[in-house]
Short mmCIF file of N, CA, C and O in Angstrom, two decimals:
data_model
loop_
_atom_site.label_atom_id
_atom_site.label_comp_id
_atom_site.label_asym_id
_atom_site.label_seq_id
_atom_site.Cartn_x
_atom_site.Cartn_y
_atom_site.Cartn_z
N MET A 1 5.93 24.56 -17.48
CA MET A 1 7.17 24.60 -16.71
C MET A 1 7.12 25.75 -15.69
O MET A 1 6.59 26.80 -15.96
N LEU A 2 7.72 25.48 -14.54
CA LEU A 2 7.78 26.49 -13.49
C LEU A 2 9.02 27.35 -13.66
O LEU A 2 10.08 26.86 -14.02
N THR A 3 8.88 28.64 -13.38
CA THR A 3 10.05 29.53 -13.42
C THR A 3 10.81 29.38 -12.11
O THR A 3 10.31 28.80 -11.14
N GLY A 4 12.01 29.94 -12.06
CA GLY A 4 12.82 29.90 -10.85
C GLY A 4 12.12 30.59 -9.69
O GLY A 4 12.17 30.12 -8.54
N LYS A 5 11.48 31.69 -9.98
CA LYS A 5 10.76 32.44 -8.94
C LYS A 5 9.60 31.62 -8.38
O LYS A 5 9.36 31.60 -7.16
N GLN A 6 8.89 30.92 -9.25
CA GLN A 6 7.77 30.09 -8.80
C GLN A 6 8.27 28.91 -7.96
O GLN A 6 7.67 28.57 -6.95
N LYS A 7 9.38 28.29 -8.39
CA LYS A 7 9.94 27.18 -7.63
C LYS A 7 10.39 27.64 -6.25
O LYS A 7 10.20 26.94 -5.26
N ARG A 8 10.98 28.82 -6.18
CA ARG A 8 11.42 29.37 -4.90
C ARG A 8 10.22 29.56 -3.97
O ARG A 8 10.26 29.22 -2.80
N PHE A 9 9.14 30.11 -4.52
CA PHE A 9 7.91 30.31 -3.76
C PHE A 9 7.36 28.97 -3.25
O PHE A 9 6.99 28.83 -2.08
N LEU A 10 7.33 27.95 -4.12
CA LEU A 10 6.80 26.64 -3.75
C LEU A 10 7.68 25.94 -2.72
O LEU A 10 7.18 25.25 -1.84
N ARG A 11 8.99 26.11 -2.83
CA ARG A 11 9.90 25.55 -1.82
C ARG A 11 9.60 26.14 -0.46
O ARG A 11 9.60 25.44 0.56
N LYS A 12 9.36 27.45 -0.43
CA LYS A 12 9.04 28.13 0.83
C LYS A 12 7.74 27.58 1.41
O LYS A 12 7.64 27.31 2.60
N GLU A 13 6.74 27.41 0.55
CA GLU A 13 5.44 26.89 1.00
C GLU A 13 5.55 25.44 1.49
O GLU A 13 4.87 25.04 2.41
N ALA A 14 6.42 24.66 0.86
CA ALA A 14 6.55 23.23 1.18
C ALA A 14 7.39 22.99 2.42
O ALA A 14 7.37 21.89 2.97
N HIS A 15 8.11 24.00 2.88
CA HIS A 15 9.04 23.82 4.00
C HIS A 15 8.37 23.19 5.21
O HIS A 15 8.94 22.32 5.87
N TYR A 16 7.15 23.61 5.53
CA TYR A 16 6.49 23.16 6.75
C TYR A 16 5.62 21.92 6.54
O TYR A 16 5.02 21.45 7.50
N LEU A 17 5.55 21.42 5.32
CA LEU A 17 4.75 20.23 5.05
C LEU A 17 5.48 18.96 5.48
O LEU A 17 6.71 18.90 5.43
N ASN A 18 4.71 17.98 5.89
CA ASN A 18 5.28 16.65 6.17
C ASN A 18 5.01 15.75 4.97
O ASN A 18 3.98 15.91 4.30
N PRO A 19 5.91 14.80 4.70
CA PRO A 19 5.67 13.87 3.59
C PRO A 19 4.39 13.06 3.83
O PRO A 19 4.16 12.59 4.95
N ILE A 20 3.56 12.92 2.81
CA ILE A 20 2.33 12.15 2.98
C ILE A 20 2.37 10.83 2.22
O ILE A 20 1.46 10.02 2.37
N PHE A 21 3.41 10.60 1.43
CA PHE A 21 3.60 9.31 0.75
C PHE A 21 5.02 8.84 0.98
O PHE A 21 5.93 9.64 1.15
N GLN A 22 5.18 7.51 0.96
CA GLN A 22 6.51 6.92 1.08
C GLN A 22 6.71 5.91 -0.04
O GLN A 22 5.82 5.12 -0.33
N VAL A 23 7.89 5.97 -0.65
CA VAL A 23 8.25 5.00 -1.68
C VAL A 23 9.23 4.03 -1.05
O VAL A 23 10.29 4.43 -0.57
N GLY A 24 8.87 2.76 -1.03
CA GLY A 24 9.71 1.74 -0.40
C GLY A 24 10.34 0.81 -1.40
O GLY A 24 10.58 1.18 -2.56
N LYS A 25 10.57 -0.44 -0.97
CA LYS A 25 11.29 -1.39 -1.81
C LYS A 25 10.51 -1.80 -3.06
O LYS A 25 11.09 -2.26 -4.02
N ASP A 26 9.18 -1.63 -3.05
CA ASP A 26 8.38 -1.97 -4.22
C ASP A 26 8.45 -0.89 -5.30
O ASP A 26 8.01 -1.11 -6.42
N GLY A 27 8.97 0.28 -4.95
CA GLY A 27 9.09 1.36 -5.92
C GLY A 27 7.75 2.01 -6.21
O GLY A 27 6.83 1.97 -5.40
N VAL A 28 7.65 2.61 -7.38
CA VAL A 28 6.44 3.33 -7.78
C VAL A 28 5.52 2.38 -8.54
O VAL A 28 5.96 1.67 -9.43
N ASN A 29 4.23 2.37 -8.16
CA ASN A 29 3.26 1.54 -8.88
C ASN A 29 2.05 2.38 -9.28
O ASN A 29 1.93 3.54 -8.88
N GLU A 30 1.16 1.78 -10.06
CA GLU A 30 -0.01 2.51 -10.58
C GLU A 30 -0.91 3.03 -9.47
O GLU A 30 -1.42 4.14 -9.55
N ASN A 31 -1.10 2.22 -8.43
CA ASN A 31 -1.96 2.62 -7.32
C ASN A 31 -1.40 3.87 -6.63
O ASN A 31 -2.14 4.80 -6.31
N MET A 32 -0.10 3.88 -6.40
CA MET A 32 0.54 5.02 -5.76
C MET A 32 0.38 6.28 -6.62
O MET A 32 0.06 7.36 -6.11
N ILE A 33 0.59 6.15 -7.91
CA ILE A 33 0.46 7.30 -8.82
C ILE A 33 -0.97 7.84 -8.78
O ILE A 33 -1.19 9.04 -8.72
N HIS A 34 -1.95 6.94 -8.76
CA HIS A 34 -3.35 7.37 -8.71
C HIS A 34 -3.63 8.12 -7.41
O HIS A 34 -4.31 9.16 -7.41
N GLN A 35 -3.12 7.63 -6.29
CA GLN A 35 -3.33 8.29 -5.00
C GLN A 35 -2.63 9.65 -4.96
O GLN A 35 -3.15 10.61 -4.40
N ILE A 36 -1.44 9.73 -5.56
CA ILE A 36 -0.72 11.00 -5.61
C ILE A 36 -1.47 12.00 -6.47
O ILE A 36 -1.54 13.19 -6.12
N GLU A 37 -2.06 11.57 -7.58
CA GLU A 37 -2.87 12.46 -8.41
C GLU A 37 -4.03 13.04 -7.60
O GLU A 37 -4.31 14.24 -7.66
N ASP A 38 -4.70 12.18 -6.82
CA ASP A 38 -5.82 12.64 -5.99
C ASP A 38 -5.34 13.64 -4.93
O ASP A 38 -5.99 14.66 -4.70
N ALA A 39 -4.21 13.34 -4.30
CA ALA A 39 -3.69 14.22 -3.26
C ALA A 39 -3.27 15.57 -3.86
O ALA A 39 -3.49 16.62 -3.24
N LEU A 40 -2.69 15.56 -5.05
CA LEU A 40 -2.29 16.81 -5.70
C LEU A 40 -3.52 17.65 -6.06
O LEU A 40 -3.46 18.87 -6.01
N GLU A 41 -4.61 16.99 -6.42
CA GLU A 41 -5.83 17.73 -6.74
C GLU A 41 -6.38 18.43 -5.50
O GLU A 41 -6.86 19.55 -5.56
N LYS A 42 -6.24 17.78 -4.35
CA LYS A 42 -6.76 18.36 -3.11
C LYS A 42 -5.81 19.40 -2.51
O LYS A 42 -6.24 20.40 -1.97
N ARG A 43 -4.49 19.15 -2.60
CA ARG A 43 -3.52 19.98 -1.88
C ARG A 43 -2.63 20.85 -2.77
O ARG A 43 -2.04 21.80 -2.29
N GLU A 44 -2.44 20.47 -4.01
CA GLU A 44 -1.58 21.14 -4.99
C GLU A 44 -0.09 20.93 -4.74
O GLU A 44 0.68 20.83 -5.66
N LEU A 45 0.34 20.88 -3.49
CA LEU A 45 1.76 20.78 -3.17
C LEU A 45 1.93 19.67 -2.14
O LEU A 45 1.32 19.71 -1.07
N ILE A 46 2.74 18.65 -2.47
CA ILE A 46 2.95 17.54 -1.54
C ILE A 46 4.42 17.16 -1.48
O ILE A 46 5.20 17.47 -2.38
N LYS A 47 4.76 16.46 -0.41
CA LYS A 47 6.09 15.88 -0.26
C LYS A 47 5.96 14.36 -0.28
O LYS A 47 5.03 13.81 0.28
N VAL A 48 6.94 13.72 -0.93
CA VAL A 48 7.01 12.26 -0.99
C VAL A 48 8.36 11.85 -0.44
O VAL A 48 9.40 12.37 -0.87
N SER A 49 8.34 10.94 0.52
CA SER A 49 9.58 10.46 1.14
C SER A 49 10.03 9.17 0.47
O SER A 49 9.22 8.29 0.17
N ILE A 50 11.34 9.05 0.24
CA ILE A 50 11.90 7.82 -0.32
C ILE A 50 12.62 7.09 0.82
O ILE A 50 13.55 7.63 1.42
N LEU A 51 12.14 5.89 1.13
CA LEU A 51 12.72 5.12 2.22
C LEU A 51 14.08 4.55 1.83
O LEU A 51 14.38 4.40 0.64
N GLN A 52 14.87 4.21 2.82
CA GLN A 52 16.22 3.71 2.55
C GLN A 52 16.22 2.35 1.87
O GLN A 52 17.17 1.99 1.21
N ASN A 53 15.12 1.58 2.02
CA ASN A 53 15.08 0.27 1.38
C ASN A 53 14.60 0.32 -0.07
O ASN A 53 14.40 -0.70 -0.70
N CYS A 54 14.42 1.52 -0.60
CA CYS A 54 14.03 1.67 -2.00
C CYS A 54 15.25 1.41 -2.89
O CYS A 54 16.31 2.01 -2.70
N PHE A 55 15.10 0.49 -3.85
CA PHE A 55 16.23 0.10 -4.69
C PHE A 55 16.47 1.05 -5.86
O PHE A 55 17.52 1.03 -6.47
N GLU A 56 15.46 1.87 -6.16
CA GLU A 56 15.59 2.78 -7.30
C GLU A 56 16.27 4.09 -6.90
O GLU A 56 16.21 4.50 -5.75
N ASP A 57 16.88 4.73 -7.86
CA ASP A 57 17.50 6.03 -7.66
C ASP A 57 16.41 7.08 -7.43
O ASP A 57 15.36 7.03 -8.07
N LYS A 58 16.68 8.04 -6.55
CA LYS A 58 15.65 9.05 -6.22
C LYS A 58 15.26 9.89 -7.43
O LYS A 58 14.11 10.32 -7.56
N HIS A 59 16.18 10.10 -8.36
CA HIS A 59 15.86 10.88 -9.55
C HIS A 59 14.93 10.11 -10.49
O HIS A 59 14.05 10.70 -11.11
N SER A 60 15.13 8.80 -10.59
CA SER A 60 14.24 8.00 -11.44
C SER A 60 12.85 7.88 -10.79
O SER A 60 11.84 7.88 -11.50
N VAL A 61 12.80 7.80 -9.46
CA VAL A 61 11.51 7.77 -8.76
C VAL A 61 10.77 9.08 -9.01
O VAL A 61 9.58 9.09 -9.35
N ALA A 62 11.48 10.21 -8.90
CA ALA A 62 10.87 11.52 -9.13
C ALA A 62 10.35 11.62 -10.56
O ALA A 62 9.25 12.12 -10.79
N GLU A 63 11.13 11.13 -11.52
CA GLU A 63 10.73 11.19 -12.92
C GLU A 63 9.45 10.37 -13.16
O GLU A 63 8.54 10.82 -13.85
N GLN A 64 9.38 9.18 -12.55
CA GLN A 64 8.19 8.34 -12.69
C GLN A 64 6.96 9.02 -12.10
O GLN A 64 5.87 8.97 -12.68
N LEU A 65 7.12 9.65 -10.93
CA LEU A 65 6.00 10.33 -10.28
C LEU A 65 5.54 11.53 -11.10
O LEU A 65 4.33 11.76 -11.25
N VAL A 66 6.48 12.29 -11.62
CA VAL A 66 6.14 13.48 -12.41
C VAL A 66 5.38 13.07 -13.68
O VAL A 66 4.35 13.64 -14.01
N GLU A 67 5.90 12.06 -14.38
CA GLU A 67 5.24 11.61 -15.61
C GLU A 67 3.88 10.97 -15.34
O GLU A 67 2.91 11.24 -16.02
N GLY A 68 3.84 10.14 -14.31
CA GLY A 68 2.60 9.42 -14.00
C GLY A 68 1.48 10.34 -13.53
O GLY A 68 0.34 10.20 -13.94
N ALA A 69 1.82 11.30 -12.66
CA ALA A 69 0.80 12.17 -12.07
C ALA A 69 0.62 13.46 -12.86
O ALA A 69 -0.27 14.25 -12.56
N GLY A 70 1.47 13.71 -13.84
CA GLY A 70 1.38 14.95 -14.61
C GLY A 70 1.71 16.16 -13.77
O GLY A 70 1.16 17.23 -13.97
N ALA A 71 2.63 16.00 -12.82
CA ALA A 71 2.97 17.06 -11.89
C ALA A 71 4.28 17.74 -12.30
O ALA A 71 4.95 17.31 -13.23
N GLU A 72 4.61 18.80 -11.58
CA GLU A 72 5.88 19.49 -11.77
C GLU A 72 6.79 19.14 -10.59
O GLU A 72 6.35 19.13 -9.44
N LEU A 73 8.06 18.89 -10.88
CA LEU A 73 9.03 18.64 -9.83
C LEU A 73 9.54 19.97 -9.31
O LEU A 73 10.08 20.78 -10.06
N VAL A 74 9.32 20.22 -8.02
CA VAL A 74 9.78 21.46 -7.41
C VAL A 74 11.23 21.29 -6.95
O VAL A 74 12.08 22.10 -7.27
N GLN A 75 11.48 20.22 -6.19
CA GLN A 75 12.85 19.95 -5.77
C GLN A 75 12.99 18.54 -5.23
O GLN A 75 12.01 17.91 -4.84
N ILE A 76 14.23 18.07 -5.22
CA ILE A 76 14.60 16.84 -4.53
C ILE A 76 15.64 17.25 -3.51
O ILE A 76 16.69 17.80 -3.88
N ILE A 77 15.35 17.04 -2.25
CA ILE A 77 16.32 17.40 -1.21
C ILE A 77 16.44 16.22 -0.26
O ILE A 77 15.46 15.77 0.32
N GLY A 78 17.64 15.67 -0.18
CA GLY A 78 17.82 14.45 0.60
C GLY A 78 17.01 13.34 -0.03
O GLY A 78 17.12 13.07 -1.21
N ASN A 79 16.16 12.70 0.78
CA ASN A 79 15.28 11.65 0.26
C ASN A 79 13.84 12.12 0.19
O ASN A 79 12.91 11.32 0.31
N ILE A 80 13.65 13.42 0.02
CA ILE A 80 12.31 14.00 -0.07
C ILE A 80 12.12 14.63 -1.46
O ILE A 80 12.96 15.38 -1.93
N ILE A 81 10.99 14.30 -2.08
CA ILE A 81 10.63 14.88 -3.37
C ILE A 81 9.44 15.81 -3.14
O ILE A 81 8.48 15.42 -2.47
N VAL A 82 9.52 17.02 -3.68
CA VAL A 82 8.41 17.97 -3.58
C VAL A 82 7.77 18.10 -4.96
O VAL A 82 8.45 18.39 -5.93
N LEU A 83 6.45 17.84 -5.01
CA LEU A 83 5.70 17.88 -6.27
C LEU A 83 4.61 18.94 -6.21
O LEU A 83 4.02 19.18 -5.16
N TYR A 84 4.34 19.56 -7.37
CA TYR A 84 3.28 20.56 -7.48
C TYR A 84 2.46 20.29 -8.73
O TYR A 84 3.00 19.95 -9.77
N LYS A 85 1.15 20.42 -8.58
CA LYS A 85 0.26 20.37 -9.73
C LYS A 85 -0.91 21.29 -9.44
O LYS A 85 -1.55 21.17 -8.40
N GLU A 86 -1.18 22.20 -10.35
CA GLU A 86 -2.27 23.15 -10.15
C GLU A 86 -3.60 22.41 -10.10
O GLU A 86 -3.90 21.60 -10.97
N SER A 87 -4.36 22.66 -9.06
CA SER A 87 -5.66 22.02 -8.88
C SER A 87 -6.69 22.67 -9.78
O SER A 87 -6.68 23.88 -9.99
N GLU A 88 -7.60 21.85 -10.30
CA GLU A 88 -8.65 22.39 -11.16
C GLU A 88 -9.83 22.91 -10.34
O GLU A 88 -10.48 23.87 -10.73
N GLU A 89 -10.09 22.27 -9.19
CA GLU A 89 -11.26 22.65 -8.38
C GLU A 89 -10.90 23.27 -7.04
O GLU A 89 -11.67 24.04 -6.50
N ASN A 90 -9.76 22.91 -6.47
CA ASN A 90 -9.40 23.38 -5.13
C ASN A 90 -8.17 24.28 -5.16
O ASN A 90 -7.22 24.07 -4.43
N LYS A 91 -8.19 25.30 -5.99
CA LYS A 91 -7.02 26.17 -6.16
C LYS A 91 -6.78 26.98 -4.89
O LYS A 91 -7.61 27.77 -4.48
N THR A 92 -5.62 26.73 -4.24
CA THR A 92 -5.29 27.45 -3.00
C THR A 92 -4.02 28.27 -3.15
O THR A 92 -3.89 29.30 -2.51
N LEU A 93 -3.08 27.80 -3.96
CA LEU A 93 -1.80 28.51 -4.11
C LEU A 93 -1.85 29.45 -5.31
O LEU A 93 -2.25 29.04 -6.40
N GLU A 94 -1.45 30.68 -5.10
CA GLU A 94 -1.38 31.67 -6.18
C GLU A 94 0.09 31.88 -6.51
O GLU A 94 0.82 32.48 -5.73
N LEU A 95 0.54 31.38 -7.66
CA LEU A 95 1.94 31.48 -8.03
C LEU A 95 2.30 32.92 -8.41
O LEU A 95 1.50 33.63 -9.01
N PRO A 96 3.54 33.34 -8.06
CA PRO A 96 3.97 34.71 -8.44
C PRO A 96 4.19 34.83 -9.93
O PRO A 96 4.39 33.89 -10.62
#
């Protein structure tokens, strides 16, 4: 689990990132989770955008992504989900 201080740090780092995944009307699927796992290994911190045609609630989408990818939820703001997972090989972020 991330502490409040760590989440604050990650929110600051994520501010300038653009979303690299979009969840649409099909919702979350296995292929998307696998791609998000790969992206988290390379980048550690990513944003996922939820499109307006997505039928699922943004909190349930976030929960599915967190469980599927084994990531930590940093924040949900608007229709953007910020995820963090410590990389095993490409460690770039040093948490406080």
